[in-house]
mmCIF file of C-alpha atoms in Angstrom:
data_model
loop_
_atom_site.group_PDB
_atom_site.id
_atom_site.type_symbol
_atom_site.label_atom_id
_atom_site.label_comp_id
_atom_site.label_asym_id
_atom_site.label_seq_id
_atom_site.Cartn_x
_atom_site.Cartn_y
_atom_site.Cartn_z
ATOM 1 C CA MET A 192 252.488 65.035 157.443
ATOM 2 C CA GLN A 193 250.347 64.703 154.325
ATOM 3 C CA LYS A 194 246.997 62.947 154.708
ATOM 4 C CA ILE A 195 245.723 60.071 152.570
ATOM 5 C CA PHE A 196 241.986 59.365 152.628
ATOM 6 C CA ILE A 197 240.846 55.847 151.664
ATOM 7 C CA VAL A 198 237.345 55.228 150.283
ATOM 8 C CA GLU A 199 237.187 51.428 150.334
ATOM 9 C CA ASP A 200 234.695 49.044 151.973
ATOM 10 C CA ASP A 201 236.995 46.002 152.101
ATOM 11 C CA THR A 202 238.604 46.289 155.542
ATOM 12 C CA SER A 203 241.453 43.918 154.645
ATOM 13 C CA ILE A 204 242.493 46.202 151.783
ATOM 14 C CA VAL A 205 242.157 49.265 154.018
ATOM 15 C CA ASP A 206 244.396 47.607 156.614
ATOM 16 C CA SER A 207 247.009 46.701 153.980
ATOM 17 C CA LEU A 208 247.018 50.235 152.598
ATOM 18 C CA LYS A 209 247.354 51.748 156.045
ATOM 19 C CA LYS A 210 250.240 49.406 156.844
ATOM 20 C CA VAL A 211 252.256 50.345 153.751
ATOM 21 C CA LEU A 212 251.451 54.083 153.795
ATOM 22 C CA SER A 213 251.324 55.008 157.480
ATOM 23 C CA SER A 214 255.091 55.191 157.916
ATOM 24 C CA GLU A 215 255.148 58.188 155.576
ATOM 25 C CA PHE A 216 251.616 59.607 155.653
ATOM 26 C CA SER A 217 248.677 60.141 157.951
ATOM 27 C CA VAL A 218 246.113 57.635 156.673
ATOM 28 C CA VAL A 219 242.377 57.689 157.388
ATOM 29 C CA SER A 220 239.427 55.860 155.859
ATOM 30 C CA THR A 221 235.780 56.683 155.433
ATOM 31 C CA LEU A 222 233.407 55.908 158.270
ATOM 32 C CA ASN A 223 230.175 56.951 156.586
ATOM 33 C CA PHE A 224 229.625 55.821 153.009
ATOM 34 C CA ARG A 225 226.686 58.215 152.716
ATOM 35 C CA ALA A 226 228.887 61.267 153.413
ATOM 36 C CA VAL A 227 232.187 60.606 151.643
ATOM 37 C CA VAL A 228 232.717 64.129 150.280
ATOM 38 C CA GLN A 229 231.938 65.684 153.638
ATOM 39 C CA GLU A 230 234.472 63.446 155.380
ATOM 40 C CA ILE A 231 237.178 64.156 152.784
ATOM 41 C CA THR A 232 236.745 67.912 153.088
ATOM 42 C CA GLU A 233 236.512 67.878 156.883
ATOM 43 C CA THR A 234 239.736 65.878 157.222
ATOM 44 C CA HIS A 235 241.556 68.133 154.702
ATOM 45 C CA ALA A 236 242.841 65.136 152.750
ATOM 46 C CA ASP A 237 245.825 65.676 150.444
ATOM 47 C CA LEU A 238 245.068 62.625 148.269
ATOM 48 C CA VAL A 239 242.162 60.202 147.908
ATOM 49 C CA LEU A 240 242.293 56.479 147.114
ATOM 50 C CA MET A 241 238.866 55.648 145.678
ATOM 51 C CA ASP A 242 237.234 52.286 144.987
ATOM 52 C CA ILE A 243 234.475 51.982 142.381
ATOM 53 C CA THR A 244 232.098 49.517 144.029
ATOM 54 C CA LEU A 245 230.925 50.994 147.331
ATOM 55 C CA PRO A 246 227.797 50.920 149.514
ATOM 56 C CA TYR A 247 225.000 53.336 148.538
ATOM 57 C CA PHE A 248 226.898 55.329 145.837
ATOM 58 C CA ASN A 249 229.806 54.223 143.668
ATOM 59 C CA GLY A 250 233.200 55.856 143.300
ATOM 60 C CA PHE A 251 232.218 57.555 140.043
ATOM 61 C CA TYR A 252 229.432 59.387 141.858
ATOM 62 C CA TRP A 253 231.699 60.533 144.685
ATOM 63 C CA THR A 254 234.427 61.656 142.279
ATOM 64 C CA THR A 255 231.924 63.762 140.339
ATOM 65 C CA GLU A 256 230.647 65.324 143.563
ATOM 66 C CA LEU A 257 234.157 65.916 144.898
ATOM 67 C CA ARG A 258 235.313 67.582 141.689
ATOM 68 C CA LYS A 259 232.551 70.183 142.090
ATOM 69 C CA ILE A 260 234.356 71.602 145.124
ATOM 70 C CA SER A 261 237.913 70.261 145.202
ATOM 71 C CA LYS A 262 241.003 69.564 143.094
ATOM 72 C CA VAL A 263 242.356 67.000 145.579
ATOM 73 C CA PRO A 264 244.283 64.280 143.690
ATOM 74 C CA ILE A 265 242.348 61.021 143.250
ATOM 75 C CA ILE A 266 243.694 57.556 142.453
ATOM 76 C CA PHE A 267 241.105 54.877 141.703
ATOM 77 C CA ILE A 268 241.830 51.420 143.134
ATOM 78 C CA SER A 269 239.462 48.822 141.746
ATOM 79 C CA SER A 270 239.098 45.204 140.700
ATOM 80 C CA ALA A 271 236.715 46.410 137.982
ATOM 81 C CA ASN A 272 239.687 46.647 135.643
ATOM 82 C CA ASP A 273 238.158 46.991 132.204
ATOM 83 C CA GLU A 274 239.083 49.827 129.892
ATOM 84 C CA MET A 275 235.694 51.527 130.153
ATOM 85 C CA ASN A 276 235.982 51.856 133.939
ATOM 86 C CA GLN A 277 239.444 53.383 133.556
ATOM 87 C CA VAL A 278 238.175 55.808 130.928
ATOM 88 C CA MET A 279 235.179 56.773 133.077
ATOM 89 C CA ALA A 280 237.293 57.311 136.190
ATOM 90 C CA LEU A 281 239.842 59.491 134.430
ATOM 91 C CA SER A 282 237.193 61.369 132.463
ATOM 92 C CA MET A 283 235.384 62.249 135.672
ATOM 93 C CA GLY A 284 238.497 63.825 137.112
ATOM 94 C CA ALA A 285 240.618 61.059 138.631
ATOM 95 C CA ASP A 286 244.376 61.370 138.177
ATOM 96 C CA ASP A 287 245.270 57.676 137.964
ATOM 97 C CA PHE A 288 243.795 54.173 138.054
ATOM 98 C CA VAL A 289 245.364 51.138 139.732
ATOM 99 C CA ALA A 290 243.831 47.707 139.256
ATOM 100 C CA LYS A 291 243.403 45.177 142.046
ATOM 101 C CA PRO A 292 245.214 43.096 143.026
ATOM 102 C CA PHE A 293 247.896 45.776 143.059
ATOM 103 C CA ASN A 294 251.515 45.815 144.094
ATOM 104 C CA LEU A 295 251.625 47.901 147.260
ATOM 105 C CA VAL A 296 255.117 49.189 146.514
ATOM 106 C CA VAL A 297 254.013 50.407 143.086
ATOM 107 C CA LEU A 298 250.895 51.999 144.572
ATOM 108 C CA ARG A 299 252.976 53.818 147.187
ATOM 109 C CA ALA A 300 255.278 55.104 144.428
ATOM 110 C CA LYS A 301 252.250 56.366 142.487
ATOM 111 C CA VAL A 302 250.961 58.121 145.608
ATOM 112 C CA GLN A 303 254.356 59.749 146.209
ATOM 113 C CA ALA A 304 254.670 60.872 142.586
ATOM 114 C CA LEU A 305 251.154 62.307 142.430
ATOM 115 C CA LEU A 306 251.639 64.215 145.690
ATOM 116 C CA ARG A 307 254.899 65.714 144.388
ATOM 117 C CA ARG A 308 253.227 66.626 141.122
ATOM 118 C CA SER A 309 250.268 68.193 142.909
ATOM 119 C CA TYR A 310 251.858 70.130 145.750
ATOM 120 C CA ASN A 311 255.410 70.887 144.620
ATOM 121 C CA PHE A 312 254.186 72.285 141.317
ATOM 122 C CA SER A 313 254.496 76.053 141.033
ATOM 123 C CA ALA A 314 254.257 77.138 137.446
ATOM 124 C CA SER A 315 255.350 80.595 136.521
ATOM 125 C CA GLU A 316 253.121 82.188 133.933
ATOM 126 C CA LEU A 317 253.436 80.469 130.573
ATOM 127 C CA THR A 318 251.874 81.733 127.363
ATOM 128 C CA PHE A 319 250.983 80.429 123.917
ATOM 129 C CA ASP A 320 249.326 82.832 121.512
ATOM 130 C CA GLU A 321 246.679 84.658 123.559
ATOM 131 C CA TYR A 322 246.470 81.917 126.196
ATOM 132 C CA GLN A 323 248.096 82.020 129.638
ATOM 133 C CA LEU A 324 248.724 79.103 131.976
ATOM 134 C CA VAL A 325 248.634 80.422 135.534
ATOM 135 C CA ASP A 326 248.070 78.598 138.836
ATOM 136 C CA ASN A 327 246.116 75.597 137.531
ATOM 137 C CA GLN A 328 244.076 77.768 135.182
ATOM 138 C CA LEU A 329 244.176 78.238 131.429
ATOM 139 C CA ILE A 330 243.083 81.784 130.606
ATOM 140 C CA GLY A 331 242.124 83.055 127.165
ATOM 141 C CA ASN A 332 240.013 85.750 125.541
ATOM 142 C CA ALA A 333 236.943 83.498 125.786
ATOM 143 C CA GLY A 334 237.337 82.914 129.519
ATOM 144 C CA LYS A 335 239.221 80.533 131.785
ATOM 145 C CA VAL A 336 239.062 76.886 132.847
ATOM 146 C CA GLU A 337 240.191 75.208 136.059
ATOM 147 C CA LEU A 338 242.688 72.373 135.601
ATOM 148 C CA THR A 339 243.721 69.403 137.707
ATOM 149 C CA SER A 340 247.390 69.098 138.634
ATOM 150 C CA THR A 341 247.930 66.471 135.931
ATOM 151 C CA GLU A 342 246.243 68.606 133.260
ATOM 152 C CA THR A 343 248.311 71.598 134.348
ATOM 153 C CA LYS A 344 251.525 69.588 134.132
ATOM 154 C CA ILE A 345 250.656 68.343 130.637
ATOM 155 C CA LEU A 346 250.034 71.895 129.429
ATOM 156 C CA GLN A 347 253.154 73.173 131.177
ATOM 157 C CA ILE A 348 255.280 70.674 129.250
ATOM 158 C CA LEU A 349 253.543 71.459 125.950
ATOM 159 C CA PHE A 350 253.835 75.230 126.515
ATOM 160 C CA GLU A 351 257.540 74.891 127.305
ATOM 161 C CA TYR A 352 258.140 72.943 124.070
ATOM 162 C CA GLY A 353 255.968 75.357 122.078
ATOM 163 C CA THR A 354 255.779 74.318 118.428
ATOM 164 C CA THR A 355 258.357 71.557 118.954
ATOM 165 C CA VAL A 356 256.938 68.047 119.120
ATOM 166 C CA VAL A 357 257.029 66.470 122.589
ATOM 167 C CA PRO A 358 257.776 62.743 122.140
ATOM 168 C CA LYS A 359 255.266 60.603 124.002
ATOM 169 C CA ASP A 360 257.943 58.774 126.008
ATOM 170 C CA ILE A 361 259.372 62.086 127.249
ATOM 171 C CA LEU A 362 255.915 63.341 128.204
ATOM 172 C CA LEU A 363 255.169 60.120 130.074
ATOM 173 C CA THR A 364 258.477 60.217 131.925
ATOM 174 C CA LYS A 365 258.022 63.849 132.932
ATOM 175 C CA LEU A 366 254.511 63.140 134.182
ATOM 176 C CA TRP A 367 255.005 59.839 135.969
ATOM 177 C CA GLU A 368 258.709 60.247 136.779
ATOM 178 C CA ASN A 369 259.642 56.583 136.584
ATOM 179 C CA ASN A 370 259.170 54.391 133.522
ATOM 180 C CA ASP A 371 258.214 51.447 135.737
ATOM 181 C CA PHE A 372 254.938 53.187 136.624
ATOM 182 C CA ILE A 373 253.898 54.599 133.262
ATOM 183 C CA ASP A 374 250.462 53.864 131.884
ATOM 184 C CA ALA A 375 250.105 55.112 128.308
ATOM 185 C CA ASN A 376 246.324 54.678 128.440
ATOM 186 C CA THR A 377 246.196 57.044 131.414
ATOM 187 C CA LEU A 378 247.998 59.679 129.353
ATOM 188 C CA HIS A 379 245.617 59.187 126.424
ATOM 189 C CA VAL A 380 242.524 59.569 128.603
ATOM 190 C CA ASN A 381 243.953 62.613 130.390
ATOM 191 C CA MET A 382 244.791 64.197 127.031
ATOM 192 C CA THR A 383 241.269 63.532 125.731
ATOM 193 C CA ARG A 384 239.747 65.052 128.866
ATOM 194 C CA LEU A 385 242.096 68.037 128.674
ATOM 195 C CA ARG A 386 241.254 68.750 125.037
ATOM 196 C CA LYS A 387 237.543 68.659 125.814
ATOM 197 C CA LYS A 388 237.945 70.940 128.822
ATOM 198 C CA VAL A 389 240.091 73.610 127.160
ATOM 199 C CA GLY A 390 237.869 73.489 124.097
ATOM 200 C CA ILE A 391 235.340 75.431 126.178
ATOM 201 C CA ILE A 392 237.552 78.513 125.745
ATOM 202 C CA ASN A 393 238.390 77.634 122.114
ATOM 203 C CA PHE A 394 241.863 76.257 122.837
ATOM 204 C CA ASP A 395 242.145 73.725 120.000
ATOM 205 C CA LYS A 396 245.915 73.809 119.638
ATOM 206 C CA ILE A 397 246.935 70.364 120.967
ATOM 207 C CA HIS A 398 247.755 68.152 118.002
ATOM 208 C CA THR A 399 248.737 64.497 117.880
ATOM 209 C CA VAL A 400 251.724 63.555 115.761
ATOM 210 C CA ARG A 401 250.909 59.937 115.039
ATOM 211 C CA GLY A 402 253.523 57.540 116.331
ATOM 212 C CA VAL A 403 255.612 60.357 117.812
ATOM 213 C CA GLY A 404 253.870 62.538 120.406
ATOM 214 C CA TYR A 405 252.065 65.857 120.810
ATOM 215 C CA VAL A 406 252.634 69.438 119.727
ATOM 216 C CA LEU A 407 251.012 72.852 120.024
ATOM 217 C CA GLY A 408 250.103 74.606 116.826
#
């Protein structure tokens, strides 16, 4: 059974999340808000639900620390629902952002989709020019970069389409699987983060076709 780790200091929200998720997953929550990363790694969590406002250190801090050692999928759950918080969370390595108060059924669907995307994904080697996409890594002549599961999936789709434009609605559907749960801003922030990351190895081939989608070239 896959394990969901909740980093949330509101016990009523923790109880609600455990109630809706425990029939399908093993669900645990943090006991020590000074040692969140240690607890996540020791419990071998498969996905993390992370609040922003927490005792001692906020969720941005813990996400940054966690991303130094782990690619575990992270969904932010927060009442601090302004665009800057969403951008910060996704830029720091989170995979999705759900605003409170949230629909528990929708949140469960997001958890299910992200787990499928993260652990059922097995990309064969894909290439574009001198670049290779292999096992959550983009490899080029200038080196390699580690990718999150969402970043890998975005590149997989773009590599498969090659120099053919991928319409934004198709990319969103392939990533989030169900149009009811699509967040176009999440895609935009992930794409911005991906471009910055792969730019380290001089991969500047992701182009926006305004009003249509994205293409490699």
